[in-house]
Amino acid sequence: MNRNGSIAVYGAGGHTGRFVVQEARRRGLPVIAVGRDAASLPVEVERRTAAIDDAAALQRAFAGCSVVINCAGPFLDTALPVARAAIRAGCGYIDVTAEQASALACFDELDAAARAAGVAVIPAAGFYGGLADLLASTLVRDAAAADVTVAVALDHWWPTAGTRKTGERNQVPRQVIEDGRLITMPLPARRSEWTFDAPHGVQQMVELPFSEVITIGRHLRVRALRSLLASSSLEEIRDVSTPAPLASDEQGRSAQRFEMVVQVREGAHVRRAAARGRDIYAVSAPLVIEAAERMRQSSFDRMGAMALGEAFDVAGFLHALAPEHLELQFVENAAAA
């Protein structure tokens, strides 16, 4: 792995990709925008083009880079081609997939190749997948006895075009963890109630697991894992009239506010961690750039396919994101929700 190479952002012309390029530049990191069409890519950085179905072009686009961050969904279609090209180019790989099947494919199919190349592959390192994995990794003490709940509230979910396209493409049955193993989520989806801090308060929730089931289960091997989303958010993204996110500050973030709570019950002990912030697409940028920056350091010696919470010092990673990007709260003896 070339530690001094640039960070290549594939899908840099998309909504999340632009946040990622912006965050890399803010930190003074060398970054290259890569995509299918040069005209759609940010003009303030070097641009390279490669189609997703052109393996040779992808490898050329990543040549000389240290890490490739894939922001181009649906990841069911892009993750493996981009990751394989990154590995062939000697680069680490990160993506922001919320798609369970995509993350699982990266873990199952890329581990051996990444180890042979001496690089790390970290799928699902964004808001979905990565953030819950980091929080759960701080809480779980006895994985064999841990029952984990992830609950997410958004005051609005203004979906991007990519989110809508992914929703149409991703028809793979969702998975949960029960009795320490992945199973297909029973239908109909379970409904419940959860109390968040202001401004969200009491929310009606629906079970809707994302890639955090795959990332957490990759290395924590918990006994059970449920993921809940506020029902109002699911209704918004299913409504074709819901608008796309609009910039509301100088960073281009929308006004959306989120809270993610991870609760771990081990016997009579309940621990809880909460992360609050603004704009789930924008906050994925500091998550993946923090990972990329650490992967470029000479002290990083991890190889193979791994989850975000498995790859790094979790406490240090979260500390680097707070309070600028995340407001964090940890409760060691919590009342179960």
Short mmCIF file of C-alpha atoms in Angstrom, two decimals, residues 10 49-62 81-82 85 88:
data_model
loop_
_atom_site.label_atom_id
_atom_site.label_comp_id
_atom_site.label_asym_id
_atom_site.label_seq_id
_atom_site.Cartn_x
_atom_site.Cartn_y
_atom_site.Cartn_z
CA TYR A 10 -15.38 7.05 -6.70
CA THR A 49 -12.91 8.84 -15.33
CA ALA A 50 -13.75 5.15 -15.28
CA ALA A 51 -16.97 3.28 -15.93
CA ILE A 52 -18.08 0.69 -13.43
CA ASP A 53 -17.94 -2.07 -16.05
CA ASP A 54 -14.39 -1.23 -17.20
CA ALA A 55 -12.08 -3.04 -14.78
CA ALA A 56 -8.90 -1.85 -16.48
CA ALA A 57 -10.02 1.78 -16.44
CA LEU A 58 -10.93 1.54 -12.75
CA GLN A 59 -7.51 0.16 -11.90
CA ARG A 60 -5.81 2.93 -13.89
CA ALA A 61 -7.94 5.55 -12.15
CA PHE A 62 -6.80 4.28 -8.74
CA PRO A 81 -16.01 -4.06 -9.09
CA VAL A 82 -14.60 -0.94 -7.39
CA ALA A 85 -9.93 -2.71 -8.85
CA ARG A 88 -5.39 -4.76 -7.79
#
